[in-house]
CSV table of C-alpha atoms in Angstrom, one decimal:
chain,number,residue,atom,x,y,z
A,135,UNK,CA,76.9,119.6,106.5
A,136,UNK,CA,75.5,123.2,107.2
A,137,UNK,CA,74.3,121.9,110.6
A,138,UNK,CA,70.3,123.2,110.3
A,139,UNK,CA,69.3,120.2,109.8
A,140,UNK,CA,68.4,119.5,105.8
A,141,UNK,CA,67.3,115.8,107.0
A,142,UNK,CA,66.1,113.7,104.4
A,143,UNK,CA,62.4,113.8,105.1
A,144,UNK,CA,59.9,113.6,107.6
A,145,UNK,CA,58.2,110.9,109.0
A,146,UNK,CA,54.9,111.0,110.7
A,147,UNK,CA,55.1,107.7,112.8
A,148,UNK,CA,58.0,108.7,114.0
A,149,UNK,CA,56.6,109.4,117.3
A,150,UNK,CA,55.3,106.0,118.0
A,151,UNK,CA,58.8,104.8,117.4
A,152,UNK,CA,60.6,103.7,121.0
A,153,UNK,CA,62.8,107.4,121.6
A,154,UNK,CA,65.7,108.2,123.6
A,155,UNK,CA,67.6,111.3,124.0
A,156,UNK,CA,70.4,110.8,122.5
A,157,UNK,CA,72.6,114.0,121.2
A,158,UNK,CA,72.2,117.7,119.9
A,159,UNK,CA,72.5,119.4,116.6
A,160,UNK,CA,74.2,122.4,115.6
A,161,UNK,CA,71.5,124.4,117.8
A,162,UNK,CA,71.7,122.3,120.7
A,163,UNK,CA,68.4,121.3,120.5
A,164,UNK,CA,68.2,117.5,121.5
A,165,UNK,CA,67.7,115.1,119.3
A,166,UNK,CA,66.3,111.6,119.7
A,167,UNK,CA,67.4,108.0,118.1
A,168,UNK,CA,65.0,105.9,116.1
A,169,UNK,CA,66.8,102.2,116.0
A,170,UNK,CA,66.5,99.8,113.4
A,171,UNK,CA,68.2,98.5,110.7
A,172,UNK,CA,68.9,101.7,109.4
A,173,UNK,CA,69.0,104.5,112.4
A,174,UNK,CA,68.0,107.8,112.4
A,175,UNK,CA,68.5,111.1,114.8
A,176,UNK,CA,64.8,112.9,114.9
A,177,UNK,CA,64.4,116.2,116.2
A,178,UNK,CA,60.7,116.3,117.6
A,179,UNK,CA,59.5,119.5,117.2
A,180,UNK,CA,60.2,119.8,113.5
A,181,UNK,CA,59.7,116.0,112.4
A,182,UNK,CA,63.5,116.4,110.4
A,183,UNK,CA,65.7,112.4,110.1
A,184,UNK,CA,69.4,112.4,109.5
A,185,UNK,CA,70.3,109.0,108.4
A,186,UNK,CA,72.8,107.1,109.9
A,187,UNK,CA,74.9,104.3,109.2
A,188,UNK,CA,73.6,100.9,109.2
A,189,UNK,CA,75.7,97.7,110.0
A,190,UNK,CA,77.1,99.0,112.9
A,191,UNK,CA,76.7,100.7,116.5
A,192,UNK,CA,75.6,104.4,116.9
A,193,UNK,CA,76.6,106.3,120.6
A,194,UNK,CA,77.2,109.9,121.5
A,195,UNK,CA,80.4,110.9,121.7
A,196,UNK,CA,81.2,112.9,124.6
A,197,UNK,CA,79.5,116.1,123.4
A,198,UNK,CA,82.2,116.7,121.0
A,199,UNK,CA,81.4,118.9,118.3
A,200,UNK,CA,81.8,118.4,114.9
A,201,UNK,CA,84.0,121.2,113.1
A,202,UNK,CA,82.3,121.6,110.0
A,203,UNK,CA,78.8,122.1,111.0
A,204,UNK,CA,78.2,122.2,115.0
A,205,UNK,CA,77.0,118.9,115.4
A,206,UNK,CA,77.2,117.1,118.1
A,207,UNK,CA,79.8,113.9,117.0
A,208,UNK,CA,79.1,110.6,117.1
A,209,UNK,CA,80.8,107.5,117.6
A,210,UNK,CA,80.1,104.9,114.6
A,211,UNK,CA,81.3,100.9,115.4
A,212,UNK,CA,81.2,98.4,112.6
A,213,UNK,CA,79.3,95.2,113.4
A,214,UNK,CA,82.0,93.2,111.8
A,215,UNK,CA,85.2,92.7,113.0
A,216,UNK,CA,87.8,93.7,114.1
A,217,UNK,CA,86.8,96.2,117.0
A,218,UNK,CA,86.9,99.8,115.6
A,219,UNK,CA,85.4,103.1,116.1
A,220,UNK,CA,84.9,106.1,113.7
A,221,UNK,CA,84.0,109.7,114.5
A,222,UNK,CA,80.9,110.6,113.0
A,223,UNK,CA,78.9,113.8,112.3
A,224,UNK,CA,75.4,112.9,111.7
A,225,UNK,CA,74.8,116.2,110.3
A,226,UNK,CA,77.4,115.7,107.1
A,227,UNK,CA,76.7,112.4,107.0
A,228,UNK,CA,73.4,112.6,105.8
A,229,UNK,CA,74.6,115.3,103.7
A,230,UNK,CA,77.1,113.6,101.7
A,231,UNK,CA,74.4,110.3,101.0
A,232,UNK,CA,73.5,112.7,98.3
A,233,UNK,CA,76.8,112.7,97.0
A,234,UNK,CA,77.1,108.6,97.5
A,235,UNK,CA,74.3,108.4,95.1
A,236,UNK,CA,75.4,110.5,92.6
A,237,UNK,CA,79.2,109.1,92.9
A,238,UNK,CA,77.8,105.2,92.9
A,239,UNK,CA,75.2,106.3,90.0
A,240,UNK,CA,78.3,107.6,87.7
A,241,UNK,CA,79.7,103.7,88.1
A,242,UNK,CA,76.7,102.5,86.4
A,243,UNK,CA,76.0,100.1,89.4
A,244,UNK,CA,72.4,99.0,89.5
A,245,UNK,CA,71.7,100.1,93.0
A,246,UNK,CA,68.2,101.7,94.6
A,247,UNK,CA,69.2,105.6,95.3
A,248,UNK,CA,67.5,105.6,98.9
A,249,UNK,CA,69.2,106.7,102.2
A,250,UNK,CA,69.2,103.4,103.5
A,251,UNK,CA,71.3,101.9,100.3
A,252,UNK,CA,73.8,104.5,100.7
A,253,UNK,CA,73.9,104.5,104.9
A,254,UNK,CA,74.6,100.9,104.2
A,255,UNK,CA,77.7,101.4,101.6
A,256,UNK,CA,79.8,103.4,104.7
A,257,UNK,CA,79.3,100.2,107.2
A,258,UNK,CA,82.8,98.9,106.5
A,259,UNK,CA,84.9,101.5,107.3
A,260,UNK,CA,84.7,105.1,108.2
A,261,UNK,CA,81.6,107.4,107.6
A,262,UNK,CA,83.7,110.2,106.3
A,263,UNK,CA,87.0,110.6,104.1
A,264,UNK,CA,90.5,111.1,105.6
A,265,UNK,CA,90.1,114.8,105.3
A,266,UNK,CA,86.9,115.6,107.1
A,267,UNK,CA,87.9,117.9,110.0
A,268,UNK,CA,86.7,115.7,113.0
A,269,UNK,CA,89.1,112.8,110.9
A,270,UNK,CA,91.7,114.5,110.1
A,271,UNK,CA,93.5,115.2,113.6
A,272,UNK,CA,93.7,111.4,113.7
A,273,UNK,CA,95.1,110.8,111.0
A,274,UNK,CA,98.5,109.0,111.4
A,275,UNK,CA,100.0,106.9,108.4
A,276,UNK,CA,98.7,105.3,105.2
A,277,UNK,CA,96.8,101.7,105.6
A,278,UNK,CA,98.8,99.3,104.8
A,279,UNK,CA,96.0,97.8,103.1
A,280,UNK,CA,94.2,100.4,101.7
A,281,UNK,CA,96.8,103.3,101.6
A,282,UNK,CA,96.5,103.2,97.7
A,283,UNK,CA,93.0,103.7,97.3
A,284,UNK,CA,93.7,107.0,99.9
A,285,UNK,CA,92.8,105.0,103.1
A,286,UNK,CA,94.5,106.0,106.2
A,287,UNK,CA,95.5,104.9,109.5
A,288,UNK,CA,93.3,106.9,112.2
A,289,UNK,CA,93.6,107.1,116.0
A,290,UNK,CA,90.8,105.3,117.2
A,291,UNK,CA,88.5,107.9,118.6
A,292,UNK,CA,87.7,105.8,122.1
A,293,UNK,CA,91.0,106.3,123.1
A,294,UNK,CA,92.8,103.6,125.8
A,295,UNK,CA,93.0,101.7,127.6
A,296,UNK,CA,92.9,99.1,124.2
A,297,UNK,CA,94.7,102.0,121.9
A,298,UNK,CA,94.1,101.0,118.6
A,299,UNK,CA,94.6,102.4,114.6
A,300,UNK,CA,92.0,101.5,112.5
A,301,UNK,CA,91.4,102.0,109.2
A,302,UNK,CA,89.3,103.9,107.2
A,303,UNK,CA,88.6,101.7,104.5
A,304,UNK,CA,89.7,98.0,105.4
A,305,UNK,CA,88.6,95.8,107.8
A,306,UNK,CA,91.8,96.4,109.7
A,307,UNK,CA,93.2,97.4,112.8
A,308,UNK,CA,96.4,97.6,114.6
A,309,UNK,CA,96.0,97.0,118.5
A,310,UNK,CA,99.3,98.7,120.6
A,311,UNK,CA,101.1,97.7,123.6
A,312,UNK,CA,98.8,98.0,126.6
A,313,UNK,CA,101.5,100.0,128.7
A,314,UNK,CA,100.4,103.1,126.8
A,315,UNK,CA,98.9,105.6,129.1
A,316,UNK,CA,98.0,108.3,126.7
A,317,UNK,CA,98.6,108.7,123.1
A,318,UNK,CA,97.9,111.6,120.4
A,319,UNK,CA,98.7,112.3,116.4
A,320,UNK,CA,101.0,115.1,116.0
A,321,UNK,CA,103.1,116.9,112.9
A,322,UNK,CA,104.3,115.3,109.9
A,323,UNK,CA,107.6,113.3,110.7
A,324,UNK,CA,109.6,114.4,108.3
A,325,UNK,CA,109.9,111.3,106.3
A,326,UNK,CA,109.6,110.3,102.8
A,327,UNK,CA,106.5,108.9,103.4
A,328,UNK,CA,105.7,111.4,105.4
A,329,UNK,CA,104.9,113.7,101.9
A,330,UNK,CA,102.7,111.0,100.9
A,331,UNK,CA,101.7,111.6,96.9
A,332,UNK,CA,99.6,109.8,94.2
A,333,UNK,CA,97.0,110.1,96.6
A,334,UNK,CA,98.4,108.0,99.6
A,335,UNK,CA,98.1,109.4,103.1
A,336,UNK,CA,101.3,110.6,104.5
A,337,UNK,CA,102.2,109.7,107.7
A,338,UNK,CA,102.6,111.3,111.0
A,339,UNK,CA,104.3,111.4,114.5
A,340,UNK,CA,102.7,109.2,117.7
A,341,UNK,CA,103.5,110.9,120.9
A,342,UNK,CA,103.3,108.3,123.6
A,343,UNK,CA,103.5,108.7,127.1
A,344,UNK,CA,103.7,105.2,128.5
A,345,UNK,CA,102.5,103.9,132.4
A,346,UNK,CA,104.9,105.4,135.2
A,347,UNK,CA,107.6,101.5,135.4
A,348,UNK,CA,106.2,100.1,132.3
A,349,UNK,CA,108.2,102.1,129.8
A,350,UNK,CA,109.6,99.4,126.9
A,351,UNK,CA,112.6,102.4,127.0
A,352,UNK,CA,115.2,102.1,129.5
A,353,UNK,CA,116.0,105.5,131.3
């Protein structure tokens, strides 16, 4: 994800394309979104594209920075339900298609090595693996349905009021109480499954701070 922009081309109609502003890379110079079926960040001046997932929503998130490159994050949302959102760096995104090729490629699956192919194989689940920095901190237990394939429980980046963990590589999610007023991933609890092994995700304390006479706890 080196953050200067690699891209995976140029593309020289890119300017009659309907632009928005839409977020920064690792410069902070503003990039803009080209919709479609498969969308794109373009930055202007140079003509560079980072793909970006397809099957889903795209939307800035916050102006939080990716910790790998510099990016500016995202906030990828699978079309299909249930309601989930993902962090994503567009940056190491469209780094890593490169490595979805080559990965899919060694499974001897007939598929066409383009960016929109690969873009496409993320749309279920999260854009990056449990141990990309801007995933990790939300990392909170093993999915249930998942976990044995190395999927994860996350935090779901948009926060509350509808708290929710999603996973990173099931159509699943776990929607919690609604008296929760804030809510973070912390340290390892301590547990046996807590140490994880054989590849599944170990799991983590939730602290919870729940709405002032809407505490499930008495005292």
């Amino acid at each position: 994800g080196g953050g200067g922009g690699r891209g995976r081309g140029e593309r020289g109609d890119a300017a009659a394309q309907p632009l928005r502003p839409f977020t920064a890379d690792a410069s902070g110079r503003p990039l803009l979104l080209l919709p479609g079926a498969t969308p794109q960040l373009f930055h202007p001046s140079s003509g560079r594209l980072w793909s970006l997932p397809a099957g889903g929503s795209v939307k800035p998130h916050s102006g939080r920075i990716c910790p790998a490159c510099g990016f500016e994050l995202c906030l990828f949302s699978p079309r299909a339900p249930p309601s989930r959102a993902y962090p994503l760096c567009p940056s190491c995104f469209d780094d890593s298609l490169d490595d979805g090729a080559a990965g899919i490629a060694a499974t001897g699956a007939d598929v066409d090595a383009s960016a929109e192919t690969f873009a496409a194989v993320y749309a279920s689940g999260s854009p990056h693996g449990e141990s990309h920095p801007a995933v990790a901190p939300l990392v909170a237990c093993a999915c249930p349905v998942s976990g044995r394939e190395g999927g994860a429980l996350l935090l779901d980046p948009r926060g509350g009021p509808e708290w929710r963990l999603v996973s990173t590589r099931a159509s699943f999610a776990y929607r919690l109480p609604p008296f929760i007023h804030s809510l973070r991933v912390g340290a390892p609890c301590g547990c046996d499954a807590a140490r994880g092994g054989d590849g599944v995700v170990g799991c983590r304390f939730l602290h919870v701070e729940f709405h002032r006479d809407y505490s499930p706890i008495e005292g």
